[in-house]
Structure formats: C-alpha cells, structure tokens
PDB file of C-alpha atoms in Angstrom:
ATOM      1  CA  UNK A  11     -37.274 -30.670  30.725  1.00  0.00           C
ATOM      2  CA  UNK A  12     -36.615 -33.867  28.728  1.00  0.00           C
ATOM      3  CA  UNK A  13     -33.398 -34.730  27.334  1.00  0.00           C
ATOM      4  CA  UNK A  14     -34.825 -34.219  23.818  1.00  0.00           C
ATOM      5  CA  UNK A  15     -35.801 -30.690  24.756  1.00  0.00           C
ATOM      6  CA  UNK A  16     -32.236 -29.984  26.108  1.00  0.00           C
ATOM      7  CA  UNK A  17     -30.772 -31.391  22.835  1.00  0.00           C
ATOM      8  CA  UNK A  18     -33.151 -29.296  20.760  1.00  0.00           C
ATOM      9  CA  UNK A  19     -32.252 -26.161  22.849  1.00  0.00           C
ATOM     10  CA  UNK A  20     -28.608 -26.728  22.268  1.00  0.00           C
ATOM     11  CA  UNK A  21     -29.004 -27.354  18.526  1.00  0.00           C
ATOM     12  CA  UNK A  22     -31.086 -24.266  18.180  1.00  0.00           C
ATOM     13  CA  UNK A  23     -28.452 -22.247  19.996  1.00  0.00           C
ATOM     14  CA  UNK A  24     -25.665 -23.667  17.769  1.00  0.00           C
ATOM     15  CA  UNK A  25     -27.776 -22.924  14.587  1.00  0.00           C
ATOM     16  CA  UNK A  26     -28.155 -19.278  15.752  1.00  0.00           C
ATOM     17  CA  UNK A  27     -24.447 -18.993  16.213  1.00  0.00           C
ATOM     18  CA  UNK A  28     -23.811 -20.585  12.748  1.00  0.00           C
ATOM     19  CA  UNK A  29     -26.349 -18.195  11.147  1.00  0.00           C
ATOM     20  CA  UNK A  30     -24.605 -15.304  12.879  1.00  0.00           C
ATOM     21  CA  UNK A  31     -21.240 -16.156  11.384  1.00  0.00           C
ATOM     22  CA  UNK A  32     -22.829 -16.698   8.110  1.00  0.00           C
ATOM     23  CA  UNK A  33     -24.554 -13.269   8.205  1.00  0.00           C
ATOM     24  CA  UNK A  34     -21.364 -11.621   9.067  1.00  0.00           C
ATOM     25  CA  UNK A  35     -19.491 -13.289   6.397  1.00  0.00           C
ATOM     26  CA  UNK A  36     -22.082 -12.486   3.999  1.00  0.00           C
ATOM     27  CA  UNK A  37     -21.933  -8.797   4.951  1.00  0.00           C
ATOM     28  CA  UNK A  38     -18.217  -8.751   4.663  1.00  0.00           C
ATOM     29  CA  UNK A  39     -18.441 -10.261   1.274  1.00  0.00           C
ATOM     30  CA  UNK A  40     -21.022  -7.678   0.165  1.00  0.00           C
ATOM     31  CA  UNK A  41     -18.799  -4.932   1.592  1.00  0.00           C
ATOM     32  CA  UNK A  42     -15.769  -6.207  -0.339  1.00  0.00           C
ATOM     33  CA  UNK A  43     -17.692  -6.573  -3.584  1.00  0.00           C
ATOM     34  CA  UNK A  44     -19.120  -3.067  -3.277  1.00  0.00           C
ATOM     35  CA  UNK A  45     -15.464  -1.790  -2.540  1.00  0.00           C
ATOM     36  CA  UNK A  46     -14.152  -3.719  -5.634  1.00  0.00           C
ATOM     37  CA  UNK A  47     -16.814  -1.976  -7.744  1.00  0.00           C
ATOM     38  CA  UNK A  48     -15.991   1.445  -6.321  1.00  0.00           C
ATOM     39  CA  UNK A  49     -12.346   0.839  -6.991  1.00  0.00           C
ATOM     40  CA  UNK A  50     -13.058  -0.044 -10.525  1.00  0.00           C
ATOM     41  CA  UNK A  51     -15.158   3.035 -10.928  1.00  0.00           C
ATOM     42  CA  UNK A  52     -12.397   5.172  -9.414  1.00  0.00           C
ATOM     43  CA  UNK A  53      -9.823   3.756 -11.927  1.00  0.00           C
ATOM     44  CA  UNK A  54     -12.204   4.367 -14.759  1.00  0.00           C
ATOM     45  CA  UNK A  55     -12.892   8.064 -13.646  1.00  0.00           C
ATOM     46  CA  UNK A  56      -9.109   8.651 -13.386  1.00  0.00           C
ATOM     47  CA  UNK A  57      -8.451   7.335 -16.850  1.00  0.00           C
ATOM     48  CA  UNK A  58     -11.147   9.843 -18.047  1.00  0.00           C
ATOM     49  CA  UNK A  59      -9.354  12.589 -16.335  1.00  0.00           C
ATOM     50  CA  UNK A  60     -12.070  13.055 -13.623  1.00  0.00           C
ATOM     51  CA  UNK A  61      -9.475  12.976 -10.678  1.00  0.00           C
ATOM     52  CA  UNK A  62     -11.778  14.474  -7.920  1.00  0.00           C
ATOM     53  CA  UNK A  63     -14.495  11.820  -8.824  1.00  0.00           C
ATOM     54  CA  UNK A  64     -11.893   9.073  -8.831  1.00  0.00           C
ATOM     55  CA  UNK A  65     -10.668  10.016  -5.341  1.00  0.00           C
ATOM     56  CA  UNK A  66     -14.193  10.161  -4.015  1.00  0.00           C
ATOM     57  CA  UNK A  67     -15.182   6.604  -5.284  1.00  0.00           C
ATOM     58  CA  UNK A  68     -11.813   5.072  -3.898  1.00  0.00           C
ATOM     59  CA  UNK A  69     -12.338   6.939  -0.514  1.00  0.00           C
ATOM     60  CA  UNK A  70     -15.816   5.295  -0.172  1.00  0.00           C
ATOM     61  CA  UNK A  71     -14.135   1.981  -1.177  1.00  0.00           C
ATOM     62  CA  UNK A  72     -11.570   2.271   1.651  1.00  0.00           C
ATOM     63  CA  UNK A  73     -14.232   3.371   4.235  1.00  0.00           C
ATOM     64  CA  UNK A  74     -16.589   0.505   3.271  1.00  0.00           C
ATOM     65  CA  UNK A  75     -13.793  -2.099   3.246  1.00  0.00           C
ATOM     66  CA  UNK A  76     -10.646  -0.725   5.129  1.00  0.00           C
ATOM     67  CA  UNK A  77      -8.739  -3.829   4.617  1.00  0.00           C
ATOM     68  CA  UNK A  78      -9.269  -3.858   0.820  1.00  0.00           C
ATOM     69  CA  UNK A  79      -5.673  -3.362  -0.296  1.00  0.00           C
ATOM     70  CA  UNK A  80      -6.446  -2.565  -3.989  1.00  0.00           C
ATOM     71  CA  UNK A  81      -8.517   0.434  -3.067  1.00  0.00           C
ATOM     72  CA  UNK A  82      -5.565   1.860  -0.960  1.00  0.00           C
ATOM     73  CA  UNK A  83      -3.119   1.031  -3.752  1.00  0.00           C
ATOM     74  CA  UNK A  84      -5.035   2.835  -6.466  1.00  0.00           C
ATOM     75  CA  UNK A  85      -5.965   5.784  -4.200  1.00  0.00           C
ATOM     76  CA  UNK A  86      -2.300   6.066  -3.305  1.00  0.00           C
ATOM     77  CA  UNK A  87      -1.336   6.087  -6.967  1.00  0.00           C
ATOM     78  CA  UNK A  88      -3.782   8.850  -7.926  1.00  0.00           C
ATOM     79  CA  UNK A  89      -2.680  11.096  -4.863  1.00  0.00           C
ATOM     80  CA  UNK A  90       0.904  10.538  -6.128  1.00  0.00           C
ATOM     81  CA  UNK A  91       0.526  11.010  -9.837  1.00  0.00           C
ATOM     82  CA  UNK A  92      -2.794  12.912 -10.140  1.00  0.00           C
ATOM     83  CA  UNK A  93      -2.635  15.285  -7.300  1.00  0.00           C
ATOM     84  CA  UNK A  94       1.130  15.301  -6.360  1.00  0.00           C
ATOM     85  CA  UNK A  95      -0.199  14.842  -2.693  1.00  0.00           C
ATOM     86  CA  UNK A  96       2.808  12.585  -1.550  1.00  0.00           C
ATOM     87  CA  UNK A  97       1.694  12.630   2.111  1.00  0.00           C
ATOM     88  CA  UNK A  98      -1.660  11.025   1.328  1.00  0.00           C
ATOM     89  CA  UNK A  99      -0.069   8.801  -1.155  1.00  0.00           C
ATOM     90  CA  UNK A 100       2.355   7.504   1.417  1.00  0.00           C
ATOM     91  CA  UNK A 101      -0.545   6.875   3.741  1.00  0.00           C
ATOM     92  CA  UNK A 102      -2.504   4.720   1.355  1.00  0.00           C
ATOM     93  CA  UNK A 103       0.412   2.907  -0.213  1.00  0.00           C
ATOM     94  CA  UNK A 104       1.795   2.081   3.119  1.00  0.00           C
ATOM     95  CA  UNK A 105      -1.658   0.671   3.971  1.00  0.00           C
ATOM     96  CA  UNK A 106      -1.620  -1.274   0.944  1.00  0.00           C
ATOM     97  CA  UNK A 107       1.663  -2.940   1.375  1.00  0.00           C
ATOM     98  CA  UNK A 108       0.737  -3.843   5.054  1.00  0.00           C
ATOM     99  CA  UNK A 109      -2.449  -5.449   3.873  1.00  0.00           C
ATOM    100  CA  UNK A 110      -0.814  -7.165   0.808  1.00  0.00           C
ATOM    101  CA  UNK A 111       2.977  -7.520   1.309  1.00  0.00           C
ATOM    102  CA  UNK A 112       3.336  -9.542  -1.895  1.00  0.00           C
ATOM    103  CA  UNK A 113       2.442  -6.655  -4.242  1.00  0.00           C
ATOM    104  CA  UNK A 114       5.790  -5.609  -5.536  1.00  0.00           C
ATOM    105  CA  UNK A 115       4.259  -2.597  -7.483  1.00  0.00           C
ATOM    106  CA  UNK A 116       2.825  -1.316  -4.310  1.00  0.00           C
ATOM    107  CA  UNK A 117       6.310  -1.337  -2.508  1.00  0.00           C
ATOM    108  CA  UNK A 118       7.801   0.243  -5.711  1.00  0.00           C
ATOM    109  CA  UNK A 119       5.358   3.087  -5.788  1.00  0.00           C
ATOM    110  CA  UNK A 120       5.889   3.516  -2.082  1.00  0.00           C
ATOM    111  CA  UNK A 121       9.455   3.971  -2.605  1.00  0.00           C
ATOM    112  CA  UNK A 122       8.920   6.440  -5.480  1.00  0.00           C
ATOM    113  CA  UNK A 123       6.621   8.468  -3.196  1.00  0.00           C
ATOM    114  CA  UNK A 124       9.141   8.439  -0.308  1.00  0.00           C
ATOM    115  CA  UNK A 125      11.911   9.741  -2.619  1.00  0.00           C
ATOM    116  CA  UNK A 126       9.526  12.527  -3.574  1.00  0.00           C
ATOM    117  CA  UNK A 127       9.183  13.413   0.165  1.00  0.00           C
ATOM    118  CA  UNK A 128      13.087  13.290   0.357  1.00  0.00           C
ATOM    119  CA  UNK A 129      13.095  10.298   2.713  1.00  0.00           C
ATOM    120  CA  UNK A 130      15.775   8.269   1.101  1.00  0.00           C
ATOM    121  CA  UNK A 131      16.634   5.609   3.723  1.00  0.00           C
ATOM    122  CA  UNK A 132      12.888   4.498   3.950  1.00  0.00           C
ATOM    123  CA  UNK A 133      12.644   4.690   0.183  1.00  0.00           C
ATOM    124  CA  UNK A 134      15.611   2.292  -0.180  1.00  0.00           C
ATOM    125  CA  UNK A 135      13.976   0.058   2.353  1.00  0.00           C
ATOM    126  CA  UNK A 136      10.659  -0.101   0.202  1.00  0.00           C
ATOM    127  CA  UNK A 137      12.872  -0.733  -2.940  1.00  0.00           C
ATOM    128  CA  UNK A 138      14.635  -3.625  -1.264  1.00  0.00           C
ATOM    129  CA  UNK A 139      11.201  -5.087  -0.293  1.00  0.00           C
ATOM    130  CA  UNK A 140      10.600  -5.130  -4.140  1.00  0.00           C
ATOM    131  CA  UNK A 141      13.856  -6.924  -4.847  1.00  0.00           C
ATOM    132  CA  UNK A 142      13.130  -9.620  -2.216  1.00  0.00           C
ATOM    133  CA  UNK A 143       9.975 -10.474  -4.203  1.00  0.00           C
ATOM    134  CA  UNK A 144      11.493  -9.994  -7.523  1.00  0.00           C
ATOM    135  CA  UNK A 145      15.388  -9.599  -7.803  1.00  0.00           C
ATOM    136  CA  UNK A 146      15.270  -8.423 -11.354  1.00  0.00           C
ATOM    137  CA  UNK A 147      12.606  -5.747 -11.173  1.00  0.00           C
ATOM    138  CA  UNK A 148      14.459  -3.271 -13.533  1.00  0.00           C
ATOM    139  CA  UNK A 149      12.809   0.197 -12.358  1.00  0.00           C
ATOM    140  CA  UNK A 150      13.569  -0.656  -8.875  1.00  0.00           C
ATOM    141  CA  UNK A 151      17.302  -1.596  -9.687  1.00  0.00           C
ATOM    142  CA  UNK A 152      17.571   1.704 -11.658  1.00  0.00           C
ATOM    143  CA  UNK A 153      16.316   3.612  -8.655  1.00  0.00           C
ATOM    144  CA  UNK A 154      18.582   1.932  -6.274  1.00  0.00           C
ATOM    145  CA  UNK A 155      21.472   2.655  -8.694  1.00  0.00           C
ATOM    146  CA  UNK A 156      20.709   6.459  -8.767  1.00  0.00           C
ATOM    147  CA  UNK A 157      20.322   6.469  -4.963  1.00  0.00           C
ATOM    148  CA  UNK A 158      23.694   4.723  -4.586  1.00  0.00           C
ATOM    149  CA  UNK A 159      25.326   7.142  -7.016  1.00  0.00           C
ATOM    150  CA  UNK A 160      23.895  10.131  -5.166  1.00  0.00           C
ATOM    151  CA  UNK A 161      25.307   8.809  -1.989  1.00  0.00           C
ATOM    152  CA  UNK A 162      28.681   8.311  -3.622  1.00  0.00           C
ATOM    153  CA  UNK A 163      28.581   4.554  -3.522  1.00  0.00           C
ATOM    154  CA  UNK A 164      29.825   4.138  -7.167  1.00  0.00           C
ATOM    155  CA  UNK A 165      30.517   0.507  -6.765  1.00  0.00           C
ATOM    156  CA  UNK A 166      26.930  -0.079  -5.577  1.00  0.00           C
ATOM    157  CA  UNK A 167      25.641   2.054  -8.303  1.00  0.00           C
ATOM    158  CA  UNK A 168      27.653  -0.006 -10.869  1.00  0.00           C
ATOM    159  CA  UNK A 169      26.169  -3.218  -9.580  1.00  0.00           C
ATOM    160  CA  UNK A 170      22.677  -1.906  -9.861  1.00  0.00           C
ATOM    161  CA  UNK A 171      22.935  -0.416 -13.219  1.00  0.00           C
ATOM    162  CA  UNK A 172      24.471  -3.709 -14.509  1.00  0.00           C
ATOM    163  CA  UNK A 173      21.564  -5.688 -13.201  1.00  0.00           C
ATOM    164  CA  UNK A 174      19.189  -3.321 -15.024  1.00  0.00           C
ATOM    165  CA  UNK A 175      21.078  -4.098 -18.303  1.00  0.00           C
ATOM    166  CA  UNK A 176      20.508  -7.796 -17.670  1.00  0.00           C
ATOM    167  CA  UNK A 177      16.916  -7.310 -16.686  1.00  0.00           C
ATOM    168  CA  UNK A 178      16.003  -4.952 -19.497  1.00  0.00           C
ATOM    169  CA  UNK A 179      18.857  -4.409 -22.117  1.00  0.00           C
ATOM    170  CA  UNK A 180      16.568  -2.436 -24.260  1.00  0.00           C
ATOM    171  CA  UNK A 181      16.463   0.351 -21.605  1.00  0.00           C
ATOM    172  CA  UNK A 182      19.191   2.894 -22.630  1.00  0.00           C
ATOM    173  CA  UNK A 183      19.288   4.789 -19.201  1.00  0.00           C
ATOM    174  CA  UNK A 184      21.525   2.333 -17.139  1.00  0.00           C
ATOM    175  CA  UNK A 185      23.930   2.409 -20.156  1.00  0.00           C
ATOM    176  CA  UNK A 186      24.225   6.089 -20.013  1.00  0.00           C
ATOM    177  CA  UNK A 187      24.524   6.127 -16.216  1.00  0.00           C
ATOM    178  CA  UNK A 188      27.282   3.588 -16.219  1.00  0.00           C
ATOM    179  CA  UNK A 189      29.097   5.325 -19.062  1.00  0.00           C
ATOM    180  CA  UNK A 190      28.988   8.588 -17.093  1.00  0.00           C
ATOM    181  CA  UNK A 191      30.254   6.957 -13.902  1.00  0.00           C
ATOM    182  CA  UNK A 192      33.400   5.612 -15.742  1.00  0.00           C
ATOM    183  CA  UNK A 193      34.033   8.945 -17.578  1.00  0.00           C
ATOM    184  CA  UNK A 194      33.692  10.985 -14.383  1.00  0.00           C
ATOM    185  CA  UNK A 195      35.994   8.476 -12.632  1.00  0.00           C
ATOM    186  CA  UNK A 196      38.616   9.039 -15.415  1.00  0.00           C
ATOM    187  CA  UNK A 197      38.071   5.794 -17.319  1.00  0.00           C
ATOM    188  CA  UNK A 198      37.142   7.075 -20.805  1.00  0.00           C
ATOM    189  CA  UNK A 199      37.762   3.762 -22.609  1.00  0.00           C
ATOM    190  CA  UNK A 200      35.447   1.845 -20.353  1.00  0.00           C
ATOM    191  CA  UNK A 201      32.790   4.589 -20.861  1.00  0.00           C
ATOM    192  CA  UNK A 202      33.210   4.289 -24.538  1.00  0.00           C
ATOM    193  CA  UNK A 203      32.817   0.567 -24.303  1.00  0.00           C
ATOM    194  CA  UNK A 204      29.622   0.991 -22.307  1.00  0.00           C
ATOM    195  CA  UNK A 205      28.116   3.454 -24.815  1.00  0.00           C
ATOM    196  CA  UNK A 206      28.996   1.151 -27.811  1.00  0.00           C
ATOM    197  CA  UNK A 207      27.216  -1.749 -26.120  1.00  0.00           C
ATOM    198  CA  UNK A 208      24.228   0.378 -25.334  1.00  0.00           C
ATOM    199  CA  UNK A 209      24.121   1.478 -29.044  1.00  0.00           C
ATOM    200  CA  UNK A 210      24.450  -2.114 -30.217  1.00  0.00           C
ATOM    201  CA  UNK A 211      21.267  -2.981 -28.391  1.00  0.00           C
ATOM    202  CA  UNK A 212      19.562   0.407 -29.017  1.00  0.00           C
ATOM    203  CA  UNK A 213      21.063   1.726 -32.152  1.00  0.00           C
ATOM    204  CA  UNK A 214      18.471   4.434 -32.685  1.00  0.00           C
ATOM    205  CA  UNK A 215      18.835   6.004 -29.117  1.00  0.00           C
ATOM    206  CA  UNK A 216      19.762   9.596 -29.478  1.00  0.00           C
ATOM    207  CA  UNK A 217      20.934  10.037 -25.963  1.00  0.00           C
ATOM    208  CA  UNK A 218      23.543   7.314 -26.157  1.00  0.00           C
ATOM    209  CA  UNK A 219      24.839   8.770 -29.578  1.00  0.00           C
ATOM    210  CA  UNK A 220      25.067  12.134 -27.960  1.00  0.00           C
ATOM    211  CA  UNK A 221      26.991  10.726 -24.921  1.00  0.00           C
ATOM    212  CA  UNK A 222      29.344   8.916 -27.128  1.00  0.00           C
ATOM    213  CA  UNK A 223      29.860  11.988 -29.425  1.00  0.00           C
ATOM    214  CA  UNK A 224      30.709  14.252 -26.592  1.00  0.00           C
ATOM    215  CA  UNK A 225      33.164  11.570 -25.156  1.00  0.00           C
ATOM    216  CA  UNK A 226      34.835  11.307 -28.472  1.00  0.00           C
ATOM    217  CA  UNK A 227      35.187  15.068 -29.069  1.00  0.00           C
ATOM    218  CA  UNK A 228      36.838  15.368 -25.639  1.00  0.00           C
ATOM    219  CA  UNK A 229      39.287  12.753 -26.371  1.00  0.00           C
ATOM    220  CA  UNK A 230      40.200  14.359 -29.733  1.00  0.00           C
ATOM    221  CA  UNK A 231      38.241  12.322 -32.232  1.00  0.00           C
ATOM    222  CA  UNK A 232      36.138  15.199 -33.525  1.00  0.00           C
ATOM    223  CA  UNK A 233      35.095  13.919 -36.746  1.00  0.00           C
ATOM    224  CA  UNK A 234      33.703  10.579 -35.436  1.00  0.00           C
ATOM    225  CA  UNK A 235      32.140  12.483 -32.358  1.00  0.00           C
ATOM    226  CA  UNK A 236      30.650  14.928 -34.610  1.00  0.00           C
ATOM    227  CA  UNK A 237      29.012  12.104 -36.722  1.00  0.00           C
ATOM    228  CA  UNK A 238      27.526  10.594 -33.430  1.00  0.00           C
ATOM    229  CA  UNK A 239      26.098  14.066 -32.506  1.00  0.00           C
ATOM    230  CA  UNK A 240      24.433  14.376 -35.920  1.00  0.00           C
ATOM    231  CA  UNK A 241      22.962  10.868 -35.405  1.00  0.00           C
ATOM    232  CA  UNK A 242      21.650  12.032 -31.945  1.00  0.00           C
ATOM    233  CA  UNK A 243      19.918  14.969 -33.612  1.00  0.00           C
ATOM    234  CA  UNK A 244      18.444  12.745 -36.269  1.00  0.00           C
ATOM    235  CA  UNK A 245      17.082  10.218 -33.955  1.00  0.00           C
ATOM    236  CA  UNK A 246      15.638  12.630 -31.363  1.00  0.00           C
ATOM    237  CA  UNK A 247      14.024  14.822 -34.051  1.00  0.00           C
TER     238      UNK A 247
END
C-alpha cells in the first residue's frame, strides 16, 4: 500500500467520524426542536383548558428530549396548578432547576410546591436559591417572611416583609403582615404607622383600611375606626 493510499484511508476514517458527530448533533437538534414544539403545544392546550392533552404533549417532550428544561418546567407547573399533583410537580420542577439552575421562576415554583407538601426546610432552601439570583424577588421575599413568622422568627419576618415593600410598594400584603406583627407584639403605634404608610401607597386597598379601622376601635378611637371600616367595605365592593 502506497503512502497516498494510507493517507486517503486515514482521511476517509476521519471523515466518517466527523459525519457521525454531525449526524448525532443534527439528531439532537431535531429532538430539541420537536420537544420545543411539543412544549409550546402543551402550553397552548393548557391555556385552552385541555389539561390532559397538555400533560400528554409535555410528557412526549420530556421523553423525546429529557434534558429540555422548559418542558420539565411547564409540566411541573401544570401538575401543580392544574392537577394539584404536587409529587409529580416536584419531580419535574426539580429536574428543571437541575438542568437550568439560573431559572429563578423554576426555583420559586419548586419552593411553592414543597410548601404544599409541607416540606418547609427544603422550600426555604429553594426560595433562597431565588434570592441568590435576584435578591429583590418580591414573591419569594413574602413567602420567606411568612415562613419566618410561622416559625416564630419575628425579626426575620420583619426583615423579609420590609424588603417586599422596597421591591414592590404597590403590594398591600407585606404592610398588613408587618402591622399585625407589631400589633400582636404590643406595639399599636408602630402597627398604625405601617397601615398608614401602606394606605399612602395603596389608598384604595380595603384590607388595609379594615386593619387600620379595627386597630383604632381597639384603641378607643371608634369614630375614626368606623370610618375606615366603611371605606374598607366601599373599596372591597
């Protein structure tokens, strides 16, 4: 065999290896493209109220491309919110976070799912993953505030609720939660100040008017308290 034949044989062998890699890559690309299509179909069916078909499409997507994070994420959401199947939701949301650890919404939804399963410590861990990506993710801060309050860590709850106020001052819930912490701890003046600040930013929120009204009646300011209760009914109607 001449040197030319040897070189040609080596080149043909190398060409076959390259072609094999290209074919594998093309196959992966096709699988991911098909999985993306099935994922979009699944989301569309879910929005149309066709939950079973949505799950079927997304299951096909995860089978076709097991590493496609978006399919696992959306399947987890549908199991959690469409079926109340939190075990399967946890499975797919956990897979999504492993495949795409930068997806803060996947970590948040995993935390919410774990709370539904009464797994508070792992839920807290998932929520803290969100804050590592986005320190002012308001829904996560609020969930951690409620968790801290439930565990009796009022100082921690106070800190989380205050961060929610900074992140999203149009959200009345952290104001109400903060005010209740102060009122229950025996600090009605601080509770009133929180309610008033919440109403300054959310003047038509019935819940804040109701909380302030009840606080005032308890402190003997019946007329002003009743006026706030009337506003609460007006804004909630």
